[in-house]
Amino acid sequence: MKDFTKLDNLINRFVDQGTNPGCAVAIMQGDEMIYHGEAGYSNIEEGKKIDVHSMFSQASTTKLFTYAILAMIYEEGEFLFSDPLYYYLPEWKDTQKYVVRPNGQVDVEPLEKPITIRDAVDMMCGLPYCMVPSANPTTPTLAAMSREMAELLKKGPSTIAEEVHVMANVPVMFEPGSHWQYGFGSEITGVLVETFTGKPLRQVFKERIIEPLGLKDADTLVNDGNRDKIVTTYFKKDGQFKSAPGFSVAEEGSVPVGARPNLLISAHDFAVFMQMLANGGTYKGEKFLGAGTVAMLHENHLGDAQMADFTNDYLAGYGYGFGFRTLLTQKYGHNGHLGNFGWTGGSGIWVEADPTDKFAVAYMHNMAPNDELYHHHRVRAVVNGIML
């Protein structure tokens, strides 16, 4: 039996010292949940404590479900990652790029090659995020995306298919594949899943992952069945927590069925999903993905030029594959195995799988700013110290 006292102490210290309002951690190995710990509050005002069923807003860790499902569809022979995007989304056939001259002049030119599915999934398609129009766009591409989004939102809440359709009009930031730019590639990936399945992405989440894995505390919308489980997001300022009810979550019926899904899930249930990947695509005897396909998802796909774009203190030591970052070196202070893989969510989520010792960890809090480097790297250090 492993001793998780240090991990218990850490998450309780986070809450006691006021670094976050409440958090949860779950660890699986093999097919067993070997630890779950909770500290603090899901709703401070109501005095409601976080428990094993508490569902956290995921933000960007939502897309890990999307990438895993796309890999399942890849194994069904529906597409190749080398396929041009326009094979399946015809409006992307004549996409162009912006070129900024040394004198500051901005021109539009044809692409040297079409955007491929790999470019989109690897975040190398040249489109940043633009969920709402930017007030101060920093690039011609973001300015053009903001104009498209502003026009689209005049009609009300949009679907991701509508967003992907209009963004095909926008010249990208660079030649596809030449740089790494976190952003709109995940929306394109989601619409590819919808195109291949003929169903809204949130429905595919349920049919391909949530129900088959038996995830009881996972959904993409707030409803009467899960409302009491949803963790409130808090804004932190000057050491004080101010609640933001409804932040990053949507009520059932308030958005179109095809709107961008934001996963709401417990640390326990996300750990199950990550454990399936740590096991090489199998969970409790059921095969979801081939081991080679899982390895393909988290192999580093970045060369020197792209690695220069994929750099900050939080990402130090990692490379990037099809939606998953993967550990390349321990020299920046990661005490886990090389090849560990996962991702992070902007609301305070960190998940990682160890394919060597076949375990997975999910840590969650919901707070802005999320202080992810402070929390996640400490949890990572303690968990690996216990597990290895």
Coordinates of C-alpha atoms in Angstrom, one line a residue:
M1 CA 0.0 0.0 0.0
K2 CA 1.3 3.4 -0.9
D3 CA 1.2 6.2 1.6
F4 CA -0.6 9.3 0.3
T5 CA -0.2 11.4 3.5
K6 CA 2.0 13.9 1.7
L7 CA -0.7 14.4 -1.0
D8 CA -3.4 14.8 1.6
N9 CA -1.2 17.4 3.4
L10 CA -0.6 19.3 0.2
I11 CA -4.1 19.7 -1.0
N12 CA -5.3 20.7 2.5
R13 CA -2.4 23.2 2.7
F14 CA -3.6 24.8 -0.6
V15 CA -7.0 25.4 1.0
D16 CA -5.7 26.4 4.5
Q17 CA -3.3 28.9 3.0
G18 CA -5.9 30.3 0.6
T19 CA -4.2 29.4 -2.6
N20 CA -7.4 28.0 -4.0
P21 CA -11.0 27.6 -2.6
G22 CA -11.1 23.8 -3.0
C23 CA -9.6 21.0 -5.1
A24 CA -9.7 17.3 -5.8
V25 CA -7.2 14.7 -6.8
A26 CA -7.7 11.1 -8.1
I27 CA -5.1 8.5 -9.0
M28 CA -5.7 5.2 -10.8
Q29 CA -3.3 2.3 -11.5
G30 CA -4.2 -0.6 -13.7
D31 CA -8.0 -0.5 -13.5
E32 CA -8.3 0.5 -9.8
M33 CA -8.8 3.8 -8.2
I34 CA -6.0 3.8 -5.6
Y35 CA -6.5 7.3 -4.2
H36 CA -9.0 10.2 -4.2
G37 CA -8.7 13.2 -2.0
E38 CA -10.7 16.4 -1.7
A39 CA -10.2 19.6 0.2
G40 CA -12.1 22.9 0.6
Y41 CA -15.3 24.1 -0.9
S42 CA -17.3 23.7 -4.1
N43 CA -19.4 26.6 -2.9
I44 CA -18.0 28.8 -0.2
E45 CA -21.2 30.8 0.3
E46 CA -23.3 27.7 0.9
G47 CA -20.6 25.9 2.9
K48 CA -20.7 23.0 0.4
K49 CA -17.6 20.8 0.5
I50 CA -15.9 19.2 -2.5
D51 CA -16.4 15.5 -2.6
V52 CA -15.6 12.6 -5.0
H53 CA -18.7 13.5 -7.1
S54 CA -17.9 17.2 -7.5
M55 CA -17.9 18.2 -11.2
F56 CA -15.3 20.8 -12.4
S57 CA -15.5 22.9 -15.5
Q58 CA -12.7 21.7 -17.7
A59 CA -12.0 24.3 -20.4
S60 CA -9.2 23.0 -22.6
T61 CA -9.0 19.5 -21.1
T62 CA -12.3 19.0 -22.8
K63 CA -10.5 18.6 -26.1
L64 CA -8.7 15.4 -24.9
F65 CA -12.1 13.6 -25.3
T66 CA -12.3 15.1 -28.9
Y67 CA -8.8 13.9 -29.8
A68 CA -9.3 10.4 -28.4
I69 CA -12.6 10.1 -30.4
L70 CA -10.9 11.3 -33.6
A71 CA -8.3 8.6 -33.0
M72 CA -11.1 6.0 -32.7
I73 CA -12.5 7.2 -36.0
Y74 CA -9.1 7.1 -37.6
E75 CA -8.9 3.4 -36.6
E76 CA -12.2 2.9 -38.5
G77 CA -10.4 4.0 -41.7
E78 CA -12.5 7.2 -42.2
F79 CA -9.5 9.5 -42.9
L80 CA -5.8 9.9 -42.9
F81 CA -4.1 12.6 -40.9
S82 CA -2.3 13.6 -44.1
D83 CA -5.6 14.3 -45.8
P84 CA -6.2 17.9 -46.7
L85 CA -8.9 19.5 -44.6
Y86 CA -11.0 20.4 -47.6
Y87 CA -11.6 16.7 -48.4
Y88 CA -14.2 16.8 -45.6
L89 CA -14.8 20.6 -45.1
P90 CA -14.8 21.9 -48.7
E91 CA -14.9 25.6 -47.7
W92 CA -11.3 25.2 -46.6
K93 CA -9.9 24.5 -50.1
D94 CA -8.8 28.0 -50.9
T95 CA -7.5 29.2 -47.6
Q96 CA -4.8 31.9 -47.8
K97 CA -2.2 33.3 -45.4
Y98 CA -1.1 36.8 -44.2
V99 CA 2.5 37.8 -44.9
V100 CA 4.0 40.7 -43.0
R101 CA 6.8 42.4 -45.0
P102 CA 9.9 43.9 -43.3
N103 CA 8.4 47.3 -43.9
G104 CA 5.3 46.4 -42.0
Q105 CA 3.1 45.9 -45.1
V106 CA 0.6 43.1 -44.8
D107 CA -0.2 41.1 -47.9
V108 CA -2.4 38.0 -48.6
E109 CA -0.9 35.1 -50.5
P110 CA -2.1 31.6 -51.4
L111 CA -0.8 28.7 -49.2
E112 CA 2.0 26.6 -50.6
K113 CA 0.1 23.5 -49.5
P114 CA -3.4 23.0 -48.1
I115 CA -4.1 22.7 -44.4
T116 CA -4.1 19.0 -43.5
I117 CA -6.0 17.3 -40.6
R118 CA -2.6 16.8 -39.0
D119 CA -2.0 20.6 -39.1
A120 CA -5.3 21.2 -37.3
V121 CA -4.9 18.5 -34.6
D122 CA -1.2 19.4 -34.0
M123 CA -2.2 23.1 -33.6
M124 CA -0.1 24.1 -36.6
C125 CA -2.9 25.5 -38.8
G126 CA -2.1 29.1 -38.0
L127 CA -5.3 30.1 -36.3
P128 CA -5.4 31.4 -32.7
Y129 CA -8.4 31.1 -30.4
C130 CA -11.2 33.6 -31.0
M131 CA -14.3 32.5 -29.0
V132 CA -15.4 36.1 -28.8
P133 CA -14.2 39.1 -30.9
S134 CA -10.9 40.5 -29.6
A135 CA -11.0 44.2 -28.6
N136 CA -7.3 44.6 -29.3
P137 CA -6.2 42.0 -31.9
T138 CA -2.5 41.5 -32.0
T139 CA -2.3 39.9 -35.5
P140 CA -4.1 40.4 -38.8
T141 CA -5.4 36.9 -38.5
L142 CA -6.9 37.5 -35.1
A143 CA -8.4 40.8 -36.4
A144 CA -10.0 39.0 -39.3
M145 CA -11.3 36.2 -37.0
S146 CA -12.8 38.8 -34.7
R147 CA -14.7 40.4 -37.6
E148 CA -16.1 37.0 -38.6
M149 CA -17.1 36.1 -35.0
A150 CA -18.7 39.5 -34.5
E151 CA -20.9 39.0 -37.5
L152 CA -21.8 35.4 -36.5
L153 CA -22.7 36.3 -32.9
K154 CA -25.2 38.9 -34.2
K155 CA -27.5 35.9 -34.9
G156 CA -27.2 34.6 -31.3
P157 CA -25.2 31.7 -29.8
S158 CA -23.3 29.8 -32.5
T159 CA -22.4 26.2 -33.1
I160 CA -18.8 25.1 -33.6
A161 CA -19.7 24.0 -37.2
E162 CA -20.8 27.6 -37.9
E163 CA -17.6 29.0 -36.5
V164 CA -15.4 26.6 -38.4
H165 CA -17.3 27.5 -41.6
V166 CA -16.8 31.2 -41.3
M167 CA -13.2 31.0 -40.2
A168 CA -12.4 29.4 -43.6
N169 CA -12.5 32.9 -44.9
V170 CA -9.7 34.1 -42.7
P171 CA -6.0 34.1 -44.0
V172 CA -3.9 32.1 -41.5
M173 CA -0.9 33.4 -39.6
F174 CA 1.7 31.3 -41.3
E175 CA 2.3 28.4 -43.7
P176 CA 0.5 25.4 -42.2
G177 CA 2.9 23.1 -40.3
S178 CA 5.7 25.7 -40.0
H179 CA 4.8 26.9 -36.5
W180 CA 2.9 25.9 -33.4
Q181 CA -0.1 28.2 -32.4
Y182 CA -2.5 27.0 -29.7
G183 CA -6.0 27.8 -30.7
F184 CA -8.7 27.1 -33.3
G185 CA -7.3 23.7 -34.4
S186 CA -9.4 22.2 -31.6
E187 CA -12.6 23.6 -33.1
I188 CA -11.7 22.2 -36.5
T189 CA -11.0 18.8 -34.9
G190 CA -14.4 18.8 -33.2
V191 CA -16.2 19.6 -36.4
L192 CA -14.3 16.8 -38.2
V193 CA -15.7 14.4 -35.5
E194 CA -19.2 15.8 -36.1
T195 CA -18.7 15.4 -39.9
F196 CA -17.5 11.8 -39.7
T197 CA -20.2 10.8 -37.2
G198 CA -23.1 12.9 -38.3
K199 CA -23.8 13.9 -34.7
P200 CA -23.2 16.9 -32.4
L201 CA -19.8 16.6 -30.6
R202 CA -21.4 16.6 -27.1
Q203 CA -23.6 13.6 -28.1
V204 CA -20.5 11.8 -29.4
F205 CA -18.8 12.4 -26.1
K206 CA -21.6 10.5 -24.4
E207 CA -21.8 7.6 -26.9
R208 CA -18.0 7.0 -27.3
I209 CA -16.5 7.8 -23.9
I210 CA -18.9 8.9 -21.1
E211 CA -21.3 5.9 -21.3
P212 CA -18.9 3.2 -22.3
L213 CA -16.4 4.1 -19.6
G214 CA -19.2 4.3 -17.0
L215 CA -18.5 7.9 -16.1
K216 CA -21.4 8.9 -13.7
D217 CA -20.2 12.4 -12.9
A218 CA -19.5 13.7 -16.4
D219 CA -21.6 15.9 -18.7
T220 CA -21.4 19.0 -21.0
L221 CA -24.4 21.0 -19.7
V222 CA -25.8 21.8 -16.3
N223 CA -29.2 20.1 -15.7
D224 CA -31.4 19.1 -12.7
G225 CA -29.5 15.8 -12.4
N226 CA -26.1 17.3 -11.9
R227 CA -26.7 20.9 -10.7
D228 CA -25.8 20.1 -7.1
K229 CA -22.4 18.6 -8.1
I230 CA -21.1 21.6 -10.1
V231 CA -18.1 23.3 -8.6
T232 CA -18.4 27.1 -8.5
T233 CA -15.6 29.0 -10.3
Y234 CA -14.1 31.7 -8.1
F235 CA -12.1 34.8 -9.1
K236 CA -9.2 35.4 -6.8
K237 CA -8.1 39.0 -6.0
D238 CA -6.0 40.2 -3.1
G239 CA -6.4 36.8 -1.5
Q240 CA -10.2 36.9 -1.6
F241 CA -12.5 34.6 -3.5
K242 CA -15.4 36.1 -5.4
S243 CA -17.9 33.6 -6.9
A244 CA -18.7 33.7 -10.6
P245 CA -21.9 31.6 -10.9
G246 CA -22.3 30.1 -14.4
F247 CA -18.8 31.1 -15.5
S248 CA -17.7 28.6 -18.2
V249 CA -20.8 26.5 -17.8
A250 CA -24.0 26.4 -19.8
E251 CA -27.5 25.4 -18.8
E252 CA -29.2 22.7 -20.8
G253 CA -31.4 24.4 -23.4
S254 CA -29.5 27.7 -23.2
V255 CA -27.2 27.0 -26.2
P256 CA -27.6 25.2 -29.5
V257 CA -27.0 21.5 -29.4
G258 CA -24.0 22.0 -31.7
A259 CA -22.4 24.7 -29.5
R260 CA -18.8 24.1 -28.3
P261 CA -19.0 21.6 -25.5
N262 CA -17.3 22.4 -22.2
L263 CA -16.8 19.2 -20.2
L264 CA -18.0 19.1 -16.6
I265 CA -16.5 16.1 -14.8
S266 CA -15.1 14.9 -11.5
A267 CA -11.5 14.2 -10.9
H268 CA -12.4 10.6 -10.3
D269 CA -14.1 10.2 -13.8
F270 CA -11.3 12.0 -15.7
A271 CA -8.8 9.7 -14.0
V272 CA -10.7 6.8 -15.5
F273 CA -10.4 8.2 -19.0
M274 CA -6.7 8.9 -18.5
Q275 CA -6.2 5.4 -17.1
M276 CA -7.7 3.9 -20.3
L277 CA -5.0 5.8 -22.2
A278 CA -2.2 4.9 -19.7
N279 CA -3.2 1.2 -20.2
G280 CA -2.6 1.6 -23.9
G281 CA -6.3 2.1 -24.9
T282 CA -7.9 -0.6 -22.8
Y283 CA -10.0 -0.4 -19.7
K284 CA -11.5 -3.3 -17.7
G285 CA -11.0 -5.7 -20.6
E286 CA -12.7 -3.4 -23.2
K287 CA -10.5 -2.0 -26.0
F288 CA -11.2 1.6 -26.9
L289 CA -8.0 2.3 -28.9
G290 CA -5.0 0.4 -30.1
A291 CA -1.8 0.8 -28.1
G292 CA 0.0 2.1 -31.2
T293 CA -2.7 4.7 -31.8
V294 CA -2.4 5.9 -28.2
A295 CA 1.3 6.2 -28.7
M296 CA 0.7 8.2 -31.8
L297 CA -1.5 10.7 -29.9
H298 CA 1.2 11.6 -27.5
E299 CA 4.4 11.3 -29.5
N300 CA 6.2 14.7 -29.8
H301 CA 5.4 16.1 -33.3
L302 CA 7.3 19.3 -32.9
G303 CA 10.5 20.2 -34.6
D304 CA 12.9 22.9 -33.6
A305 CA 10.9 25.7 -35.1
Q306 CA 7.6 24.6 -33.4
M307 CA 9.4 23.9 -30.1
A308 CA 10.5 27.5 -30.0
D309 CA 6.8 28.4 -30.1
F310 CA 5.9 25.8 -27.4
T311 CA 7.8 27.3 -24.5
N312 CA 7.1 28.8 -21.1
D313 CA 7.8 27.8 -17.5
Y314 CA 4.7 25.8 -17.3
L315 CA 5.4 23.7 -20.5
A316 CA 9.1 23.4 -19.8
G317 CA 10.3 19.8 -20.6
Y318 CA 7.3 18.9 -22.7
G319 CA 6.7 18.4 -26.5
Y320 CA 3.3 18.2 -28.1
G321 CA 1.5 15.5 -30.1
F322 CA -2.2 15.2 -31.2
G323 CA -3.6 17.2 -28.4
F324 CA -1.5 15.8 -25.7
R325 CA 1.8 17.2 -24.3
T326 CA 4.5 14.6 -23.6
L327 CA 7.5 14.7 -21.3
L328 CA 10.8 14.8 -23.2
T329 CA 13.3 15.7 -20.4
Q330 CA 13.4 15.9 -16.6
K331 CA 15.9 18.7 -16.5
Y332 CA 13.3 21.4 -15.8
G333 CA 12.1 19.6 -12.6
H334 CA 9.7 16.9 -13.6
N335 CA 10.3 13.7 -11.5
G336 CA 8.0 11.4 -13.6
H337 CA 8.9 9.1 -16.5
L338 CA 9.8 10.3 -19.9
G339 CA 6.8 9.8 -22.1
N340 CA 4.3 10.9 -19.5
F341 CA 1.5 12.7 -21.3
G342 CA -1.6 14.8 -20.6
W343 CA -2.8 18.4 -20.8
T344 CA -4.2 21.3 -18.7
G345 CA -7.4 23.2 -18.5
G346 CA -7.5 27.0 -18.1
S347 CA -9.8 26.8 -15.1
G348 CA -7.2 24.9 -13.0
I349 CA -7.2 21.4 -14.3
W350 CA -4.1 19.1 -14.7
V351 CA -4.2 15.5 -16.0
E352 CA -1.3 13.2 -16.8
A353 CA -0.9 9.5 -17.6
D354 CA 2.2 7.4 -17.0
P355 CA 2.4 4.7 -19.7
T356 CA 5.5 3.1 -18.0
D357 CA 4.0 2.3 -14.6
K358 CA 0.4 2.4 -15.9
F359 CA -1.1 5.0 -13.7
A360 CA -3.0 8.3 -14.2
V361 CA -3.7 11.3 -12.1
A362 CA -6.3 14.1 -12.4
Y363 CA -6.0 17.2 -10.2
M364 CA -8.8 19.9 -10.3
H365 CA -9.7 23.3 -9.0
N366 CA -11.9 26.0 -10.6
M367 CA -10.3 29.5 -10.2
A368 CA -9.2 32.5 -12.2
P369 CA -6.4 33.3 -12.4
N370 CA -5.8 29.6 -12.1
D371 CA -2.2 29.7 -10.7
E372 CA -1.6 26.5 -12.5
L373 CA 2.2 26.5 -12.3
Y374 CA 2.1 26.9 -8.5
H375 CA -0.5 24.1 -7.9
H376 CA 0.1 21.6 -10.7
H377 CA 3.8 21.3 -10.5
R378 CA 3.6 20.7 -6.7
V379 CA 1.0 18.1 -7.1
R380 CA 3.0 16.5 -9.9
A381 CA 6.1 16.4 -7.7
V382 CA 4.3 14.8 -4.7
V383 CA 2.4 12.3 -6.8
N384 CA 5.4 11.0 -8.7
G385 CA 7.4 10.9 -5.4
I386 CA 4.7 8.6 -4.0
M387 CA 4.1 6.5 -7.1
L388 CA 7.7 5.8 -8.4

